[in-house]
PDB file of C-alpha atoms in Angstrom:
ATOM      1  CA  ALA A   1     104.798 112.880 103.736  1.00 74.00           C
ATOM      2  CA  GLN A   2     105.976 109.470 104.044  1.00 82.00           C
ATOM      3  CA  LYS A   3     104.001 106.466 102.972  1.00 91.00           C
ATOM      4  CA  ILE A   4     104.761 102.666 103.294  1.00 96.00           C
ATOM      5  CA  THR A   5     102.763 100.163 101.295  1.00 97.00           C
ATOM      6  CA  GLN A   6     102.800  96.358 102.231  1.00 98.00           C
ATOM      7  CA  THR A   7     100.377  94.489  99.701  1.00 97.00           C
ATOM      8  CA  GLN A   8     100.701  90.967 101.199  1.00 97.00           C
ATOM      9  CA  PRO A   9      98.460  90.615 104.200  1.00 96.00           C
ATOM     10  CA  GLY A  10      99.544  87.091 104.632  1.00 97.00           C
ATOM     11  CA  MET A  11     102.312  84.805 103.156  1.00 97.00           C
ATOM     12  CA  PHE A  12     102.775  81.138 103.692  1.00 98.00           C
ATOM     13  CA  VAL A  13     106.423  79.436 103.242  1.00 98.00           C
ATOM     14  CA  GLN A  14     107.608  76.190 103.724  1.00 98.00           C
ATOM     15  CA  GLU A  15     110.374  75.553 106.436  1.00 98.00           C
ATOM     16  CA  LYS A  16     113.960  75.768 105.230  1.00 98.00           C
ATOM     17  CA  GLU A  17     112.533  77.878 101.852  1.00 98.00           C
ATOM     18  CA  ALA A  18     113.317  81.476 101.155  1.00 98.00           C
ATOM     19  CA  VAL A  19     110.422  84.181 101.143  1.00 98.00           C
ATOM     20  CA  THR A  20     110.353  87.539 100.118  1.00 98.00           C
ATOM     21  CA  LEU A  21     107.998  90.153 101.731  1.00 98.00           C
ATOM     22  CA  ASP A  22     107.340  93.372  99.694  1.00 98.00           C
ATOM     23  CA  CYS A  23     107.435  96.824 100.552  1.00 98.00           C
ATOM     24  CA  THR A  24     107.163  99.863  98.522  1.00 98.00           C
ATOM     25  CA  TYR A  25     107.435 103.692  99.867  1.00 96.00           C
ATOM     26  CA  ASP A  26     106.941 107.166  98.855  1.00 94.00           C
ATOM     27  CA  THR A  27     108.768 110.057 100.247  1.00 90.00           C
ATOM     28  CA  SER A  28     109.862 113.585  99.033  1.00 86.00           C
ATOM     29  CA  ASP A  29     113.009 113.347 101.344  1.00 86.00           C
ATOM     30  CA  GLN A  30     116.346 112.813  99.721  1.00 86.00           C
ATOM     31  CA  SER A  31     117.839 111.181 102.850  1.00 87.00           C
ATOM     32  CA  TYR A  32     115.594 108.582 104.619  1.00 90.00           C
ATOM     33  CA  GLY A  33     116.050 105.239 106.295  1.00 92.00           C
ATOM     34  CA  LEU A  34     114.042 101.956 105.809  1.00 95.00           C
ATOM     35  CA  PHE A  35     113.633  99.413 108.450  1.00 96.00           C
ATOM     36  CA  TRP A  36     112.084  95.911 108.890  1.00 98.00           C
ATOM     37  CA  TYR A  37     110.559  94.723 112.177  1.00 98.00           C
ATOM     38  CA  LYS A  38     109.157  91.514 113.464  1.00 98.00           C
ATOM     39  CA  GLN A  39     106.392  91.364 115.754  1.00 97.00           C
ATOM     40  CA  PRO A  40     105.638  87.860 117.441  1.00 96.00           C
ATOM     41  CA  SER A  41     102.416  87.235 119.133  1.00 93.00           C
ATOM     42  CA  SER A  42     104.002  88.535 122.410  1.00 91.00           C
ATOM     43  CA  GLY A  43     103.634  92.140 120.990  1.00 92.00           C
ATOM     44  CA  GLU A  44     107.002  93.507 121.167  1.00 91.00           C
ATOM     45  CA  MET A  45     108.614  94.935 117.908  1.00 94.00           C
ATOM     46  CA  ILE A  46     112.078  93.275 117.102  1.00 95.00           C
ATOM     47  CA  PHE A  47     114.497  95.200 114.732  1.00 95.00           C
ATOM     48  CA  LEU A  48     115.569  93.068 111.911  1.00 97.00           C
ATOM     49  CA  ILE A  49     117.457  95.269 109.241  1.00 97.00           C
ATOM     50  CA  TYR A  50     117.908  98.786 108.375  1.00 95.00           C
ATOM     51  CA  GLN A  51     118.929 100.556 104.984  1.00 96.00           C
ATOM     52  CA  GLY A  52     119.955 103.964 104.468  1.00 93.00           C
ATOM     53  CA  SER A  53     119.033 105.748 101.435  1.00 92.00           C
ATOM     54  CA  TYR A  54     122.627 106.402 100.429  1.00 92.00           C
ATOM     55  CA  ASP A  55     123.807 102.934 101.160  1.00 91.00           C
ATOM     56  CA  GLU A  56     125.378 101.767  98.121  1.00 87.00           C
ATOM     57  CA  GLN A  57     125.068  97.961  99.005  1.00 94.00           C
ATOM     58  CA  ASN A  58     121.993  95.927 100.056  1.00 96.00           C
ATOM     59  CA  ALA A  59     121.788  95.370 103.995  1.00 96.00           C
ATOM     60  CA  THR A  60     122.132  91.837 105.242  1.00 97.00           C
ATOM     61  CA  GLU A  61     121.819  90.730 108.823  1.00 96.00           C
ATOM     62  CA  GLY A  62     122.246  86.847 109.075  1.00 97.00           C
ATOM     63  CA  ARG A  63     119.318  85.245 107.409  1.00 98.00           C
ATOM     64  CA  TYR A  64     117.730  88.570 106.570  1.00 98.00           C
ATOM     65  CA  SER A  65     118.699  90.666 103.491  1.00 98.00           C
ATOM     66  CA  LEU A  66     116.809  93.727 102.154  1.00 98.00           C
ATOM     67  CA  ASN A  67     116.508  94.116  98.433  1.00 97.00           C
ATOM     68  CA  PHE A  68     116.561  97.783  98.039  1.00 97.00           C
ATOM     69  CA  GLN A  69     115.679  99.292  94.435  1.00 96.00           C
ATOM     70  CA  LYS A  70     115.845 102.893  94.858  1.00 95.00           C
ATOM     71  CA  ALA A  71     114.531 103.971  91.673  1.00 94.00           C
ATOM     72  CA  ARG A  72     111.574 101.595  92.083  1.00 96.00           C
ATOM     73  CA  LYS A  73     111.013 102.751  95.626  1.00 96.00           C
ATOM     74  CA  SER A  74     111.008  99.356  96.920  1.00 97.00           C
ATOM     75  CA  ALA A  75     112.528  97.538 100.024  1.00 98.00           C
ATOM     76  CA  ASN A  76     111.858  94.012  99.979  1.00 98.00           C
ATOM     77  CA  LEU A  77     112.645  91.875 102.932  1.00 98.00           C
ATOM     78  CA  VAL A  78     114.202  88.443 101.985  1.00 98.00           C
ATOM     79  CA  ILE A  79     114.252  85.771 104.702  1.00 98.00           C
ATOM     80  CA  SER A  80     116.470  82.654 103.793  1.00 97.00           C
ATOM     81  CA  ALA A  81     115.976  79.256 105.269  1.00 97.00           C
ATOM     82  CA  SER A  82     112.733  79.976 106.949  1.00 98.00           C
ATOM     83  CA  GLN A  83     112.261  78.372 110.425  1.00 98.00           C
ATOM     84  CA  LEU A  84     109.099  77.778 112.487  1.00 98.00           C
ATOM     85  CA  GLY A  85     110.056  80.713 114.762  1.00 97.00           C
ATOM     86  CA  ASP A  86     109.837  83.155 111.908  1.00 98.00           C
ATOM     87  CA  SER A  87     106.077  82.843 112.011  1.00 98.00           C
ATOM     88  CA  ALA A  88     105.023  86.525 112.972  1.00 98.00           C
ATOM     89  CA  MET A  89     103.944  89.850 111.554  1.00 98.00           C
ATOM     90  CA  TYR A  90     106.657  91.709 109.593  1.00 98.00           C
ATOM     91  CA  PHE A  91     106.415  95.474 109.428  1.00 98.00           C
ATOM     92  CA  CYS A  92     108.196  97.507 106.868  1.00 98.00           C
ATOM     93  CA  ALA A  93     108.934 101.118 108.332  1.00 96.00           C
ATOM     94  CA  MET A  94     110.522 104.533 106.957  1.00 94.00           C
ATOM     95  CA  ARG A  95     112.074 107.335 109.143  1.00 88.00           C
ATOM     96  CA  GLY A  96     112.384 110.713 107.138  1.00 69.00           C
ATOM     97  CA  THR A  97     115.310 112.880 108.318  1.00 62.00           C
ATOM     98  CA  GLN A  98     114.810 116.152 106.432  1.00 58.00           C
ATOM     99  CA  THR A  99     112.525 117.706 109.007  1.00 62.00           C
ATOM    100  CA  GLY A 100     114.411 116.471 111.883  1.00 62.00           C
ATOM    101  CA  ALA A 101     111.691 114.091 113.137  1.00 72.00           C
ATOM    102  CA  ASN A 102     112.801 110.811 114.396  1.00 79.00           C
ATOM    103  CA  ASN A 103     109.487 108.957 114.322  1.00 88.00           C
ATOM    104  CA  LEU A 104     108.662 105.980 112.020  1.00 92.00           C
ATOM    105  CA  PHE A 105     105.838 105.425 109.635  1.00 93.00           C
ATOM    106  CA  PHE A 106     104.811 101.853 109.362  1.00 96.00           C
ATOM    107  CA  GLY A 107     103.290  99.928 106.551  1.00 97.00           C
ATOM    108  CA  THR A 108     100.105  97.485 107.416  1.00 97.00           C
ATOM    109  CA  GLY A 109     102.265  94.473 107.720  1.00 97.00           C
ATOM    110  CA  THR A 110     102.405  91.061 106.484  1.00 98.00           C
ATOM    111  CA  ARG A 111     101.532  87.899 108.485  1.00 98.00           C
ATOM    112  CA  LEU A 112     104.215  85.209 107.573  1.00 98.00           C
ATOM    113  CA  THR A 113     103.364  81.565 108.371  1.00 98.00           C
ATOM    114  CA  VAL A 114     106.005  78.890 108.225  1.00 98.00           C
ATOM    115  CA  ILE A 115     104.711  75.328 107.502  1.00 98.00           C
ATOM    116  CA  PRO A 116     106.604  72.510 108.671  1.00 96.00           C
TER     117      PRO A 116
ATOM    118  CA  LYS B   1     120.618  94.343 130.688  1.00 61.00           C
ATOM    119  CA  ALA B   2     117.118  94.840 131.261  1.00 76.00           C
ATOM    120  CA  GLY B   3     115.108  95.698 128.113  1.00 93.00           C
ATOM    121  CA  VAL B   4     112.280  98.370 127.913  1.00 97.00           C
ATOM    122  CA  THR B   5     109.430  97.644 130.565  1.00 97.00           C
ATOM    123  CA  GLN B   6     105.942  98.618 130.038  1.00 97.00           C
ATOM    124  CA  THR B   7     103.403  98.506 132.752  1.00 97.00           C
ATOM    125  CA  PRO B   8     100.878  97.414 133.228  1.00 97.00           C
ATOM    126  CA  ARG B   9     100.855  94.665 130.499  1.00 97.00           C
ATOM    127  CA  TYR B  10      97.045  94.480 130.233  1.00 97.00           C
ATOM    128  CA  LEU B  11      94.288  97.098 131.216  1.00 97.00           C
ATOM    129  CA  ILE B  12      90.642  97.133 131.043  1.00 98.00           C
ATOM    130  CA  LYS B  13      88.896 100.562 131.356  1.00 98.00           C
ATOM    131  CA  THR B  14      85.370 101.941 131.078  1.00 98.00           C
ATOM    132  CA  ARG B  15      84.502 104.605 128.609  1.00 98.00           C
ATOM    133  CA  GLY B  16      84.881 108.296 130.003  1.00 98.00           C
ATOM    134  CA  GLN B  17      87.770 107.113 132.491  1.00 98.00           C
ATOM    135  CA  GLN B  18      91.141 108.094 132.209  1.00 98.00           C
ATOM    136  CA  VAL B  19      94.350 105.798 132.024  1.00 98.00           C
ATOM    137  CA  THR B  20      98.164 106.171 132.610  1.00 98.00           C
ATOM    138  CA  LEU B  21     100.545 103.808 131.150  1.00 98.00           C
ATOM    139  CA  SER B  22     104.279 103.793 132.140  1.00 98.00           C
ATOM    140  CA  CYS B  23     107.404 103.001 130.178  1.00 98.00           C
ATOM    141  CA  SER B  24     110.781 102.558 131.939  1.00 98.00           C
ATOM    142  CA  PRO B  25     113.497 102.833 129.227  1.00 97.00           C
ATOM    143  CA  ILE B  26     116.936 100.827 128.995  1.00 96.00           C
ATOM    144  CA  SER B  27     119.196 102.160 131.513  1.00 94.00           C
ATOM    145  CA  GLY B  28     121.058 105.238 129.969  1.00 93.00           C
ATOM    146  CA  HIS B  29     118.700 105.815 127.158  1.00 94.00           C
ATOM    147  CA  ARG B  30     117.350 109.311 127.129  1.00 94.00           C
ATOM    148  CA  SER B  31     114.818 109.281 124.284  1.00 94.00           C
ATOM    149  CA  VAL B  32     111.297 107.560 124.672  1.00 96.00           C
ATOM    150  CA  SER B  33     108.695 107.382 121.949  1.00 96.00           C
ATOM    151  CA  TRP B  34     105.201 106.138 122.074  1.00 97.00           C
ATOM    152  CA  TYR B  35     103.112 104.268 119.188  1.00 97.00           C
ATOM    153  CA  GLN B  36      99.547 103.177 119.213  1.00 98.00           C
ATOM    154  CA  GLN B  37      98.705 100.067 117.325  1.00 98.00           C
ATOM    155  CA  THR B  38      95.062  99.226 116.234  1.00 97.00           C
ATOM    156  CA  PRO B  39      93.582  96.743 113.700  1.00 93.00           C
ATOM    157  CA  GLY B  40      92.219  99.714 111.695  1.00 91.00           C
ATOM    158  CA  GLN B  41      94.755 102.413 111.702  1.00 93.00           C
ATOM    159  CA  GLY B  42      97.880  99.899 112.016  1.00 94.00           C
ATOM    160  CA  LEU B  43     100.926 101.440 114.024  1.00 96.00           C
ATOM    161  CA  GLN B  44     100.872 105.419 114.560  1.00 96.00           C
ATOM    162  CA  PHE B  45     103.370 107.634 116.249  1.00 95.00           C
ATOM    163  CA  LEU B  46     102.096 109.365 119.272  1.00 96.00           C
ATOM    164  CA  PHE B  47     104.961 111.326 120.752  1.00 93.00           C
ATOM    165  CA  GLU B  48     108.566 111.347 121.274  1.00 94.00           C
ATOM    166  CA  TYR B  49     110.523 112.622 124.623  1.00 95.00           C
ATOM    167  CA  PHE B  50     114.257 113.391 124.823  1.00 94.00           C
ATOM    168  CA  SER B  51     115.642 115.049 128.313  1.00 93.00           C
ATOM    169  CA  GLU B  52     112.263 115.721 129.655  1.00 95.00           C
ATOM    170  CA  THR B  53     111.000 117.565 126.682  1.00 94.00           C
ATOM    171  CA  GLN B  54     108.403 116.722 124.231  1.00 94.00           C
ATOM    172  CA  ARG B  55     110.396 116.715 120.946  1.00 92.00           C
ATOM    173  CA  ASN B  56     107.854 115.533 118.411  1.00 90.00           C
ATOM    174  CA  LYS B  57     103.996 114.748 118.315  1.00 92.00           C
ATOM    175  CA  GLY B  58     101.818 112.701 115.999  1.00 92.00           C
ATOM    176  CA  ASN B  59      98.314 113.506 114.956  1.00 93.00           C
ATOM    177  CA  PHE B  60      96.345 112.744 117.947  1.00 96.00           C
ATOM    178  CA  PRO B  61      93.667 114.776 119.857  1.00 97.00           C
ATOM    179  CA  GLY B  62      94.613 116.458 123.123  1.00 96.00           C
ATOM    180  CA  ARG B  63      93.256 113.662 125.362  1.00 98.00           C
ATOM    181  CA  PHE B  64      96.572 112.037 124.551  1.00 98.00           C
ATOM    182  CA  SER B  65      99.319 113.491 126.549  1.00 97.00           C
ATOM    183  CA  GLY B  66     102.718 112.348 127.998  1.00 97.00           C
ATOM    184  CA  ARG B  67     105.724 113.207 130.075  1.00 97.00           C
ATOM    185  CA  GLN B  68     109.106 112.334 130.894  1.00 98.00           C
ATOM    186  CA  PHE B  69     110.811 112.312 134.204  1.00 97.00           C
ATOM    187  CA  SER B  70     114.446 113.079 135.126  1.00 96.00           C
ATOM    188  CA  ASN B  71     115.212 109.370 135.108  1.00 95.00           C
ATOM    189  CA  SER B  72     113.858 109.121 131.562  1.00 96.00           C
ATOM    190  CA  ARG B  73     110.847 106.966 132.694  1.00 98.00           C
ATOM    191  CA  SER B  74     107.998 108.220 130.559  1.00 98.00           C
ATOM    192  CA  GLU B  75     104.200 108.184 131.246  1.00 98.00           C
ATOM    193  CA  MET B  76     101.263 108.673 128.876  1.00 98.00           C
ATOM    194  CA  ASN B  77      97.865 109.576 129.777  1.00 98.00           C
ATOM    195  CA  VAL B  78      94.612 109.117 127.935  1.00 98.00           C
ATOM    196  CA  SER B  79      91.703 111.187 129.373  1.00 96.00           C
ATOM    197  CA  THR B  80      87.908 110.632 128.610  1.00 97.00           C
ATOM    198  CA  LEU B  81      88.585 107.152 126.913  1.00 98.00           C
ATOM    199  CA  GLU B  82      86.536 106.187 124.037  1.00 98.00           C
ATOM    200  CA  LEU B  83      86.060 102.644 122.537  1.00 97.00           C
ATOM    201  CA  GLY B  84      88.305 103.672 119.807  1.00 97.00           C
ATOM    202  CA  ASP B  85      91.222 103.972 122.075  1.00 98.00           C
ATOM    203  CA  SER B  86      91.368 100.306 122.483  1.00 98.00           C
ATOM    204  CA  ALA B  87      94.861  99.409 121.287  1.00 98.00           C
ATOM    205  CA  LEU B  88      98.266  97.981 121.838  1.00 98.00           C
ATOM    206  CA  TYR B  89     100.518 100.872 123.124  1.00 98.00           C
ATOM    207  CA  LEU B  90     104.214 100.426 122.270  1.00 97.00           C
ATOM    208  CA  CYS B  91     107.017 102.509 123.820  1.00 97.00           C
ATOM    209  CA  ALA B  92     110.462 102.464 122.404  1.00 96.00           C
ATOM    210  CA  SER B  93     113.607 103.930 123.940  1.00 95.00           C
ATOM    211  CA  SER B  94     116.992 104.835 122.345  1.00 92.00           C
ATOM    212  CA  LEU B  95     120.235 106.350 123.552  1.00 90.00           C
ATOM    213  CA  TYR B  96     119.857 109.431 121.615  1.00 85.00           C
ATOM    214  CA  ARG B  97     117.180 110.719 118.994  1.00 84.00           C
ATOM    215  CA  ASP B  98     117.707 108.105 116.587  1.00 83.00           C
ATOM    216  CA  SER B  99     115.062 105.628 115.688  1.00 81.00           C
ATOM    217  CA  ARG B 100     117.761 103.294 114.020  1.00 82.00           C
ATOM    218  CA  PHE B 101     118.519 102.199 117.633  1.00 84.00           C
ATOM    219  CA  TYR B 102     114.998 101.803 118.833  1.00 91.00           C
ATOM    220  CA  THR B 103     114.308  99.114 121.614  1.00 94.00           C
ATOM    221  CA  PHE B 104     110.638  98.414 121.917  1.00 95.00           C
ATOM    222  CA  GLY B 105     108.866  97.231 124.931  1.00 96.00           C
ATOM    223  CA  SER B 106     106.082  94.403 124.835  1.00 95.00           C
ATOM    224  CA  GLY B 107     103.391  96.961 124.906  1.00 96.00           C
ATOM    225  CA  THR B 108     100.483  97.702 127.102  1.00 98.00           C
ATOM    226  CA  ARG B 109      97.214  96.213 125.770  1.00 97.00           C
ATOM    227  CA  LEU B 110      94.430  98.681 126.609  1.00 98.00           C
ATOM    228  CA  THR B 111      90.705  97.427 126.266  1.00 98.00           C
ATOM    229  CA  VAL B 112      88.048 100.106 126.764  1.00 98.00           C
ATOM    230  CA  VAL B 113      84.511  98.759 127.270  1.00 98.00           C
TER     231      VAL B 113
END
């Protein structure tokens, strides 16, 4: 079974600074995918970045990068140059592929607050 | 293009009643998945539909059911509501059965009193 752990319930960051949100995972699948989503107060989940377990390079999408350390089973999200609009809940998620299931398993989330 | 539309946005129901939530996927998307989000249990997968067939189901009691229509619109139904069913219900659609390409709706916030 898949399990995602996010140990930081809340984080604060100064505007324009970088911040790292932690995520560790556990799975017996050899092939899997890791995701980060942002959830503002409006409720919708906004996709940020994806990392496949066989991807050799860390994923990057604009100001977002994923620090993937397979041996440590960690997939930390790095947000560079934080903006006030980055204040939101952030969820790490995993999809297993071996069983053919398509659903995501989510962590408990980290609430990020960007301070002006 | 229009995103994933969930209706209603907010809903208040009484214990014991039943409720139906609707999800209209992005045009052309054939896969619809539902998730429940509560403060206590977090985000949990409910079920997935593709081409009008349930493909996968999470660990929820039989009071939770769903269906998908030929136009890919999906509904989920909760019968005999309990206080613990109060949650944000999120729907996600994708072209094929691939959660890498999920687009989520804004959710329906259900309150059971």
